[in-house]
CSV table of C-alpha atoms in Angstrom, one decimal:
chain,number,residue,atom,x,y,z
A,1,MET,CA,-28.0,9.9,-34.0
A,2,ASN,CA,-28.3,6.4,-32.6
A,3,ALA,CA,-31.8,6.2,-33.8
A,4,VAL,CA,-30.8,7.1,-37.4
A,5,CYS,CA,-28.1,4.5,-37.2
A,6,VAL,CA,-30.4,1.7,-36.1
A,7,LEU,CA,-32.9,2.8,-38.9
A,8,LYS,CA,-30.0,2.6,-41.5
A,9,VAL,CA,-29.0,-0.8,-40.2
A,10,ALA,CA,-32.5,-2.0,-40.2
A,11,LEU,CA,-32.8,-0.8,-43.9
A,12,VAL,CA,-29.7,-2.5,-45.1
A,13,MET,CA,-30.6,-5.5,-43.3
A,14,SER,CA,-34.2,-5.6,-44.6
A,15,CYS,CA,-32.8,-5.0,-48.2
A,16,PHE,CA,-30.5,-8.0,-47.9
A,17,VAL,CA,-33.3,-10.1,-46.4
A,18,HIS,CA,-35.6,-9.1,-49.1
A,19,LYS,CA,-33.0,-9.7,-51.8
A,20,ILE,CA,-32.5,-13.3,-50.5
A,21,ILE,CA,-36.2,-14.0,-50.4
A,22,SER,CA,-37.4,-12.3,-53.5
A,23,GLY,CA,-34.2,-11.4,-55.3
A,24,SER,CA,-35.4,-7.9,-55.8
A,25,CYS,CA,-33.0,-5.3,-54.3
A,26,THR,CA,-31.4,-3.2,-56.9
A,27,PRO,CA,-27.6,-2.9,-57.0
A,28,LYS,CA,-27.9,0.9,-56.9
A,29,LEU,CA,-30.1,0.7,-53.6
A,30,GLU,CA,-27.8,-1.9,-52.1
A,31,LYS,CA,-24.8,0.3,-52.8
A,32,SER,CA,-26.3,3.3,-51.4
A,33,LEU,CA,-27.5,1.6,-48.2
A,34,LEU,CA,-24.1,0.0,-47.8
A,35,GLU,CA,-22.4,3.5,-48.3
A,36,ASP,CA,-24.8,5.0,-45.7
A,37,LEU,CA,-24.0,2.2,-43.3
A,38,ARG,CA,-20.2,2.7,-43.7
A,39,SER,CA,-20.7,6.5,-43.2
A,40,MET,CA,-22.6,6.1,-40.1
A,41,THR,CA,-20.2,3.6,-38.7
A,42,MET,CA,-17.3,6.0,-39.2
A,43,LYS,CA,-19.3,8.9,-37.6
A,44,ILE,CA,-20.0,6.6,-34.6
A,45,LYS,CA,-16.3,5.6,-34.4
A,46,ARG,CA,-15.0,9.3,-34.6
A,47,GLY,CA,-17.7,10.4,-32.2
A,48,THR,CA,-16.6,7.9,-29.7
A,49,GLU,CA,-12.9,8.6,-30.1
A,50,GLU,CA,-13.5,12.3,-29.7
A,51,GLY,CA,-15.7,11.7,-26.6
A,52,MET,CA,-13.0,9.8,-24.8
A,53,ASN,CA,-10.6,12.7,-25.5
A,54,GLN,CA,-12.9,15.4,-24.3
A,55,PRO,CA,-12.3,17.0,-20.8
A,56,ASP,CA,-14.9,16.6,-18.2
A,57,GLU,CA,-16.9,19.8,-17.6
A,58,LYS,CA,-15.2,20.1,-14.2
A,59,PHE,CA,-12.1,18.1,-13.3
A,60,SER,CA,-10.2,18.6,-10.0
A,61,ALA,CA,-6.8,17.3,-8.8
A,62,PHE,CA,-4.1,18.3,-6.3
A,63,ALA,CA,-0.9,17.3,-4.9
A,64,ALA,CA,1.1,19.1,-2.3
A,65,SER,CA,3.9,18.4,0.1
A,66,LEU,CA,5.2,19.9,3.4
A,67,THR,CA,8.6,21.6,3.3
A,68,ALA,CA,9.7,22.0,6.9
A,69,SER,CA,9.6,19.8,10.1
A,70,LYS,CA,7.5,21.0,13.1
A,71,THR,CA,5.7,20.2,16.1
A,72,LEU,CA,2.0,20.2,15.4
A,73,GLY,CA,-0.5,21.9,17.7
A,74,ALA,CA,-3.4,19.8,19.2
A,75,GLY,CA,-5.9,19.3,16.2
A,76,GLU,CA,-3.9,21.2,13.9
A,77,ILE,CA,-4.6,20.8,10.2
A,78,ILE,CA,-1.5,20.2,8.3
A,79,LYS,CA,-0.9,22.9,5.6
A,80,PHE,CA,0.9,21.1,2.8
A,81,ASN,CA,2.4,24.2,1.5
A,82,LYS,CA,4.5,23.2,-1.6
A,83,VAL,CA,1.8,22.8,-4.3
A,84,TRP,CA,2.7,20.5,-7.3
A,85,THR,CA,-0.6,20.5,-9.0
A,86,ASN,CA,-3.9,22.3,-8.2
A,87,ILE,CA,-6.2,22.0,-11.1
A,88,ASP,CA,-9.0,24.8,-10.6
A,89,ASP,CA,-7.4,25.7,-7.1
A,90,ASP,CA,-9.7,23.4,-4.9
A,91,TYR,CA,-6.9,22.8,-2.6
A,92,ASN,CA,-5.9,25.8,-0.4
A,93,PRO,CA,-2.4,25.6,0.9
A,94,MET,CA,-2.9,28.3,3.4
A,95,THR,CA,-5.5,26.3,5.2
A,96,GLY,CA,-4.5,22.7,4.2
A,97,ILE,CA,-8.0,22.3,3.1
A,98,TYR,CA,-9.5,20.6,-0.2
A,99,THR,CA,-13.0,21.6,-1.2
A,100,ALA,CA,-14.9,19.5,-3.5
A,101,PRO,CA,-16.1,21.5,-6.5
A,102,LYS,CA,-18.9,19.1,-7.4
A,103,ARG,CA,-20.7,15.9,-6.2
A,104,GLY,CA,-18.6,12.8,-7.0
A,105,VAL,CA,-16.3,9.9,-6.1
A,106,TYR,CA,-12.7,11.2,-5.1
A,107,TYR,CA,-9.5,9.5,-4.4
A,108,PHE,CA,-7.2,10.9,-1.6
A,109,SER,CA,-3.9,9.8,-0.4
A,110,SER,CA,-1.3,10.9,2.2
A,111,SER,CA,2.1,9.9,3.5
A,112,VAL,CA,3.7,11.4,6.7
A,113,MET,CA,7.0,10.9,8.3
A,114,SER,CA,7.7,11.3,12.0
A,115,GLN,CA,10.8,12.9,13.6
A,116,TYR,CA,13.5,10.8,15.0
A,117,ASP,CA,12.4,8.9,18.0
A,118,LYS,CA,9.1,10.7,18.1
A,119,THR,CA,5.6,9.7,17.1
A,120,LEU,CA,2.9,11.0,14.7
A,121,ARG,CA,-0.8,10.3,14.4
A,122,VAL,CA,-2.9,12.0,11.9
A,123,PHE,CA,-6.4,11.5,10.5
A,124,LEU,CA,-7.9,12.3,7.0
A,125,CYS,CA,-11.0,14.1,7.9
A,126,LYS,CA,-14.2,15.0,5.9
A,127,ASN,CA,-16.3,17.9,7.2
A,128,ASN,CA,-14.8,17.8,10.8
A,129,ARG,CA,-15.3,13.9,10.9
A,130,ARG,CA,-12.3,11.4,11.3
A,131,ILE,CA,-12.4,9.0,8.6
A,132,VAL,CA,-9.0,7.1,8.8
A,133,ALA,CA,-5.9,7.5,10.8
A,134,VAL,CA,-2.3,6.5,10.5
A,135,PHE,CA,0.3,6.2,13.2
A,136,THR,CA,4.0,6.3,12.5
A,137,GLY,CA,5.3,4.2,15.7
A,138,TYR,CA,8.1,4.7,18.1
A,139,SER,CA,11.5,4.1,16.7
A,140,ASP,CA,13.7,6.0,14.4
A,141,THR,CA,11.9,8.0,11.8
A,142,ASN,CA,8.8,6.2,10.5
A,143,MET,CA,6.4,6.6,7.6
A,144,ALA,CA,2.8,5.9,7.2
A,145,THR,CA,0.5,6.3,4.2
A,146,LEU,CA,-3.2,6.3,4.0
A,147,ASN,CA,-5.5,6.0,0.9
A,148,MET,CA,-9.2,6.5,0.8
A,149,VAL,CA,-12.1,6.8,-1.7
A,150,LEU,CA,-14.7,9.2,-0.6
A,151,GLU,CA,-18.1,10.0,-2.0
A,152,LEU,CA,-18.4,14.0,-1.8
A,153,LYS,CA,-21.0,16.5,-2.3
A,154,LYS,CA,-20.2,20.0,-3.7
A,155,GLY,CA,-18.6,22.1,-0.9
A,156,ASP,CA,-17.4,19.1,1.3
A,157,THR,CA,-14.0,19.6,2.8
A,158,VAL,CA,-11.1,17.1,3.2
A,159,TYR,CA,-7.9,17.5,5.1
A,160,ILE,CA,-5.3,15.9,7.2
A,161,LYS,CA,-5.5,16.7,10.8
A,162,GLN,CA,-3.2,16.0,13.9
A,163,ASP,CA,-4.7,14.2,16.9
A,164,GLY,CA,-3.5,12.9,20.3
A,165,PRO,CA,-0.1,13.5,21.7
A,166,GLN,CA,1.6,12.1,18.7
A,167,LYS,CA,2.4,15.5,16.9
A,168,TYR,CA,6.1,15.4,15.5
A,169,ILE,CA,6.2,15.6,11.7
A,170,TYR,CA,9.6,15.5,9.8
A,171,SER,CA,10.3,17.0,6.5
A,172,GLU,CA,13.1,18.5,4.4
A,173,SER,CA,12.4,21.0,1.9
A,174,GLN,CA,14.0,19.0,-1.1
A,175,SER,CA,12.8,15.5,0.0
A,176,ASN,CA,9.1,16.0,0.1
A,177,TYR,CA,8.5,13.1,2.6
A,178,ASN,CA,4.9,14.3,3.6
A,179,MET,CA,2.5,14.6,0.8
A,180,PHE,CA,-1.2,15.0,0.4
A,181,SER,CA,-3.1,14.4,-2.9
A,182,GLY,CA,-6.5,13.8,-4.2
A,183,TYR,CA,-8.6,13.9,-7.5
A,184,LEU,CA,-12.1,13.5,-8.9
A,185,ILE,CA,-12.6,9.9,-10.1
A,186,ARG,CA,-16.1,10.5,-11.6
């Protein structure tokens, strides 16, 4: 379709140039070429607008929260059990693991809260490899948030995992203090 558009534009332009130079482009041909150009412009515009509204062949997004406080075991993957969004079920709340459905660039975010006067340290992990950590600190209840953009291959896994002696996570079923979410950017 792009080649046809270029050809039509070239024809209209050549007609006008020819008319200016020789004065011999007929009004009927001129009108026909202009109508073709207008029609092609509308088709291109509609195609662009329609293309912007078309869903990707495979989109993935999830958001989940933790509904209860707990003392995490050493190296435990946090199972964010209340699922808010899980397009195509790529996040598994039973394991706490997100599995990439296709190669792409993904955005992940997690917020965690420690129990009163306790600490918490967790990592965002990709395929058993620590990527980035957050630590909540020592006083009162503290929150920490991490954000990361990762390039993933199909089948790569991402999850939030406890590490070290800091293992106390606080939550309430109606407050959703602890969240894990992610989505495919492109």
